[in-house]
Short mmCIF file of N, CA, C and O in Angstrom, two decimals:
data_model
loop_
_atom_site.label_atom_id
_atom_site.label_comp_id
_atom_site.label_asym_id
_atom_site.label_seq_id
_atom_site.Cartn_x
_atom_site.Cartn_y
_atom_site.Cartn_z
N MET A 292 -14.67 6.77 19.83
CA MET A 292 -14.68 7.22 18.70
C MET A 292 -15.27 6.42 18.13
O MET A 292 -14.86 5.05 18.19
N THR A 293 -15.89 6.85 16.63
CA THR A 293 -16.42 6.23 15.54
C THR A 293 -15.39 6.36 13.98
O THR A 293 -14.60 6.80 14.44
N THR A 294 -15.55 4.73 14.34
CA THR A 294 -13.86 4.46 13.11
C THR A 294 -15.06 4.60 11.70
O THR A 294 -16.28 4.82 11.57
N PRO A 295 -14.21 5.17 10.10
CA PRO A 295 -14.98 4.69 9.09
C PRO A 295 -15.14 3.91 8.93
O PRO A 295 -17.00 3.38 8.20
N ARG A 296 -14.94 2.67 9.28
CA ARG A 296 -16.14 1.54 9.03
C ARG A 296 -17.13 1.23 9.94
O ARG A 296 -18.43 0.99 8.95
N GLN A 297 -17.33 1.94 11.16
CA GLN A 297 -18.59 2.15 11.21
C GLN A 297 -19.71 3.14 10.59
O GLN A 297 -20.84 2.94 11.01
N VAL A 298 -19.06 3.75 10.35
CA VAL A 298 -19.86 4.96 9.44
C VAL A 298 -20.47 4.37 8.39
O VAL A 298 -21.57 4.80 7.78
N GLN A 299 -19.34 3.69 7.55
CA GLN A 299 -20.09 3.24 6.20
C GLN A 299 -21.11 2.24 6.76
O GLN A 299 -22.16 2.11 6.54
N ASN A 300 -21.17 1.28 7.82
CA ASN A 300 -22.16 -0.35 8.35
C ASN A 300 -23.27 1.24 8.41
O ASN A 300 -24.54 0.75 8.17
N ARG A 301 -23.39 1.97 9.56
CA ARG A 301 -24.38 2.75 9.54
C ARG A 301 -25.30 3.24 8.56
O ARG A 301 -25.95 3.04 8.17
N SER A 302 -24.66 4.05 7.91
CA SER A 302 -25.15 4.56 6.43
C SER A 302 -25.70 3.56 5.79
O SER A 302 -26.81 3.57 5.29
N LYS A 303 -24.95 2.44 5.51
CA LYS A 303 -25.78 1.12 4.76
C LYS A 303 -26.88 0.85 5.40
O LYS A 303 -28.10 0.57 4.91
N PHE A 304 -27.18 0.63 6.88
CA PHE A 304 -28.35 0.18 7.76
C PHE A 304 -29.72 1.55 7.43
O PHE A 304 -30.34 0.97 6.91
N TRP A 305 -29.33 2.84 7.46
CA TRP A 305 -30.12 3.65 7.54
C TRP A 305 -30.41 3.89 5.73
O TRP A 305 -31.92 4.18 5.72
N ASN A 306 -29.60 3.91 4.96
CA ASN A 306 -29.87 3.77 3.94
C ASN A 306 -31.14 2.70 3.30
O ASN A 306 -32.33 3.04 2.26
N ALA A 307 -30.88 1.81 4.06
CA ALA A 307 -31.82 0.44 3.71
C ALA A 307 -33.02 0.37 3.91
O ALA A 307 -33.77 0.54 3.62
N ARG A 308 -33.24 1.62 5.26
CA ARG A 308 -34.51 1.94 5.90
C ARG A 308 -34.90 2.73 5.36
O ARG A 308 -36.09 2.56 5.18
N VAL A 309 -34.25 3.52 4.67
CA VAL A 309 -35.19 4.46 4.26
C VAL A 309 -36.27 4.20 2.64
O VAL A 309 -36.48 4.67 1.67
N ALA A 310 -35.15 3.11 1.79
CA ALA A 310 -34.95 3.14 0.78
C ALA A 310 -36.41 1.95 0.92
O ALA A 310 -37.36 1.60 0.44
N GLU A 311 -36.55 1.08 2.23
CA GLU A 311 -37.73 0.30 2.39
C GLU A 311 -38.83 1.14 2.47
O GLU A 311 -40.07 0.70 2.58
N ALA A 312 -39.15 2.53 3.29
CA ALA A 312 -39.85 3.02 3.39
C ALA A 312 -40.86 3.70 2.39
O ALA A 312 -40.31 3.76 0.64
N GLN A 313 -42.20 3.45 2.53
CA GLN A 313 -43.25 3.70 1.25
C GLN A 313 -44.09 5.10 1.19
O GLN A 313 -44.66 5.05 0.07
N SER A 314 -43.47 5.68 2.24
CA SER A 314 -43.89 7.39 2.07
C SER A 314 -43.36 8.27 2.77
O SER A 314 -42.13 7.92 3.29
N ASP A 315 -43.52 9.68 2.53
CA ASP A 315 -42.46 10.42 2.90
C ASP A 315 -42.70 10.30 4.25
O ASP A 315 -42.02 11.02 5.18
N GLN A 316 -44.10 10.41 4.96
CA GLN A 316 -44.37 10.11 6.20
C GLN A 316 -43.37 9.10 6.77
O GLN A 316 -42.74 9.20 8.11
N GLU A 317 -42.63 7.95 6.68
CA GLU A 317 -42.20 7.23 6.83
C GLU A 317 -40.64 7.31 6.74
O GLU A 317 -39.91 6.66 7.43
N ARG A 318 -40.73 8.10 5.94
CA ARG A 318 -39.05 8.49 5.15
C ARG A 318 -38.07 9.21 6.36
O ARG A 318 -37.80 9.42 7.12
N ALA A 319 -39.76 10.09 7.29
CA ALA A 319 -39.29 11.46 8.16
C ALA A 319 -38.88 10.78 9.16
O ALA A 319 -37.87 11.31 10.17
N GLY A 320 -39.63 9.26 9.32
CA GLY A 320 -39.64 8.74 10.50
C GLY A 320 -38.45 8.14 10.94
O GLY A 320 -38.14 8.18 12.02
N VAL A 321 -38.07 7.65 10.11
CA VAL A 321 -36.34 6.81 9.62
C VAL A 321 -35.24 7.84 9.65
O VAL A 321 -34.38 7.74 10.35
N TRP A 322 -35.65 8.73 9.67
CA TRP A 322 -34.63 9.59 9.83
C TRP A 322 -34.21 10.63 10.88
O TRP A 322 -33.49 10.74 11.48
N TYR A 323 -35.48 10.57 11.72
CA TYR A 323 -35.78 11.12 12.81
C TYR A 323 -35.34 9.65 13.47
O TYR A 323 -34.14 10.33 15.18
N ASP A 324 -35.54 8.55 13.91
CA ASP A 324 -34.85 7.80 14.41
C ASP A 324 -32.78 8.19 14.48
O ASP A 324 -32.54 7.66 15.04
N ALA A 325 -32.57 7.95 12.55
CA ALA A 325 -31.89 8.02 12.51
C ALA A 325 -30.58 9.18 13.50
O ALA A 325 -29.65 9.34 13.84
N CYS A 326 -31.34 10.26 13.22
CA CYS A 326 -30.57 11.80 14.58
C CYS A 326 -30.48 11.17 15.86
O CYS A 326 -29.91 11.72 15.93
N ARG A 327 -31.87 10.49 15.93
CA ARG A 327 -32.03 10.28 17.76
C ARG A 327 -30.95 9.12 17.60
O ARG A 327 -29.73 9.37 18.93
N THR A 328 -30.37 8.23 17.36
CA THR A 328 -29.21 7.72 17.40
C THR A 328 -28.16 7.85 17.40
O THR A 328 -27.32 7.60 17.88
N LEU A 329 -27.49 9.11 16.19
CA LEU A 329 -26.23 9.84 16.42
C LEU A 329 -26.03 10.07 17.92
O LEU A 329 -25.16 10.58 18.32
N ALA A 330 -27.20 10.96 18.13
CA ALA A 330 -27.37 12.16 19.71
C ALA A 330 -27.39 11.17 20.31
O ALA A 330 -25.81 11.31 21.34
N ARG A 331 -27.44 9.94 20.84
CA ARG A 331 -27.41 9.14 21.51
C ARG A 331 -25.87 8.22 21.69
O ARG A 331 -25.16 8.66 22.43
N GLN A 332 -25.75 7.98 20.33
CA GLN A 332 -23.98 7.70 20.69
C GLN A 332 -23.32 8.78 20.94
O GLN A 332 -22.10 8.54 21.36
N ALA A 333 -23.31 9.75 20.19
CA ALA A 333 -22.19 10.69 20.68
C ALA A 333 -22.46 10.99 22.10
O ALA A 333 -21.35 11.34 22.90
N GLU A 334 -23.59 10.92 23.07
CA GLU A 334 -23.52 11.46 24.34
C GLU A 334 -22.69 10.15 25.02
O GLU A 334 -21.47 10.42 25.78
N ARG A 335 -23.09 9.24 24.44
CA ARG A 335 -22.11 7.95 24.67
C ARG A 335 -20.75 8.28 24.81
O ARG A 335 -19.97 7.87 25.63
N ASP A 336 -20.04 8.93 23.46
CA ASP A 336 -18.60 9.65 23.62
C ASP A 336 -18.68 10.41 24.10
O ASP A 336 -17.41 10.96 23.90
N GLY A 337 -19.13 11.11 24.89
CA GLY A 337 -18.37 12.35 25.70
C GLY A 337 -18.85 13.28 24.96
O GLY A 337 -18.35 14.19 25.38
N LYS A 338 -19.95 13.35 24.26
CA LYS A 338 -20.35 14.86 23.16
C LYS A 338 -21.41 14.91 22.86
O LYS A 338 -22.45 14.97 21.94
N PRO A 339 -22.30 15.78 24.59
CA PRO A 339 -23.63 15.57 24.29
C PRO A 339 -24.43 16.67 23.56
O PRO A 339 -25.58 16.75 23.77
N ASN A 340 -23.24 17.61 22.90
CA ASN A 340 -24.27 18.58 22.48
C ASN A 340 -24.53 18.56 21.05
O ASN A 340 -25.26 19.41 20.31
N LEU A 341 -25.17 17.24 20.28
CA LEU A 341 -25.92 17.08 19.73
C LEU A 341 -27.21 16.95 19.55
O LEU A 341 -28.12 17.65 19.18
N TRP A 342 -27.47 16.77 21.07
CA TRP A 342 -29.11 16.87 21.23
C TRP A 342 -29.61 18.20 21.17
O TRP A 342 -31.10 18.67 20.89
N PRO A 343 -28.77 19.46 21.73
CA PRO A 343 -29.25 20.96 21.44
C PRO A 343 -29.31 21.22 19.83
O PRO A 343 -30.11 21.96 19.89
N ALA A 344 -28.62 20.39 19.37
CA ALA A 344 -28.83 20.70 17.49
C ALA A 344 -29.87 20.04 17.43
O ALA A 344 -30.62 20.74 16.47
N LEU A 345 -30.47 19.58 17.59
CA LEU A 345 -31.24 18.45 16.82
C LEU A 345 -32.40 19.15 17.47
O LEU A 345 -33.13 19.66 16.72
N THR A 346 -32.44 19.24 18.71
CA THR A 346 -33.82 20.19 19.20
C THR A 346 -34.13 21.63 18.57
O THR A 346 -35.39 21.75 18.20
N LYS A 347 -33.15 21.83 18.23
CA LYS A 347 -33.31 23.39 17.87
C LYS A 347 -33.59 23.07 16.25
O LYS A 347 -34.69 24.15 15.74
N ALA A 348 -33.18 22.58 15.75
CA ALA A 348 -34.16 21.71 13.97
C ALA A 348 -35.32 21.48 14.36
O ALA A 348 -35.73 22.07 13.33
N LEU A 349 -35.74 20.60 15.28
CA LEU A 349 -36.82 20.22 15.22
C LEU A 349 -37.90 21.53 15.53
O LEU A 349 -39.30 21.23 14.99
N HIS A 350 -37.27 22.52 16.37
CA HIS A 350 -38.33 23.77 17.08
C HIS A 350 -38.27 24.73 16.10
O HIS A 350 -39.43 24.98 15.11
N ASP A 351 -36.72 24.35 15.02
CA ASP A 351 -37.00 25.56 13.24
C ASP A 351 -38.28 24.86 13.25
O ASP A 351 -38.88 25.89 12.56
N PHE A 352 -37.99 23.85 12.83
CA PHE A 352 -38.96 23.31 11.70
C PHE A 352 -40.63 23.50 11.79
O PHE A 352 -41.56 23.90 11.29
N TYR A 353 -40.79 23.34 13.45
CA TYR A 353 -41.79 23.63 13.49
C TYR A 353 -42.51 24.85 13.65
O TYR A 353 -43.43 24.91 12.98
N LYS A 354 -41.52 25.62 13.87
CA LYS A 354 -41.85 27.14 14.29
C LYS A 354 -42.22 27.82 13.08
O LYS A 354 -43.20 28.27 12.44
N ASN A 355 -41.46 26.99 11.59
CA ASN A 355 -41.32 27.56 10.41
C ASN A 355 -42.32 26.98 9.50
O ASN A 355 -42.77 27.18 7.90
N ASN A 356 -43.24 26.25 9.85
CA ASN A 356 -44.01 25.73 9.13
C ASN A 356 -45.61 25.50 10.25
O ASN A 356 -46.77 24.79 10.05
N GLY A 357 -46.13 26.78 10.93
CA GLY A 357 -46.75 27.22 11.06
C GLY A 357 -47.47 26.88 12.75
O GLY A 357 -48.34 26.98 13.06
N GLY A 358 -45.98 26.00 13.24
CA GLY A 358 -46.50 25.56 14.74
C GLY A 358 -46.18 27.08 15.72
O GLY A 358 -46.15 27.84 15.31
#
């Protein structure tokens, strides 16, 4: 189970990474890493249902942008 403090620390970490990114491409990479990290954490917590949601979001983005 994730505590409010862990959520706050995670938010600070990822927001700092986004702030350091120099381009939209780097920011996209940071958010991709953040989403994968959340999915892995949810899986460790016994809730693997984030992977299908992430897969669908990425697939929809791909389809809706010419893929």
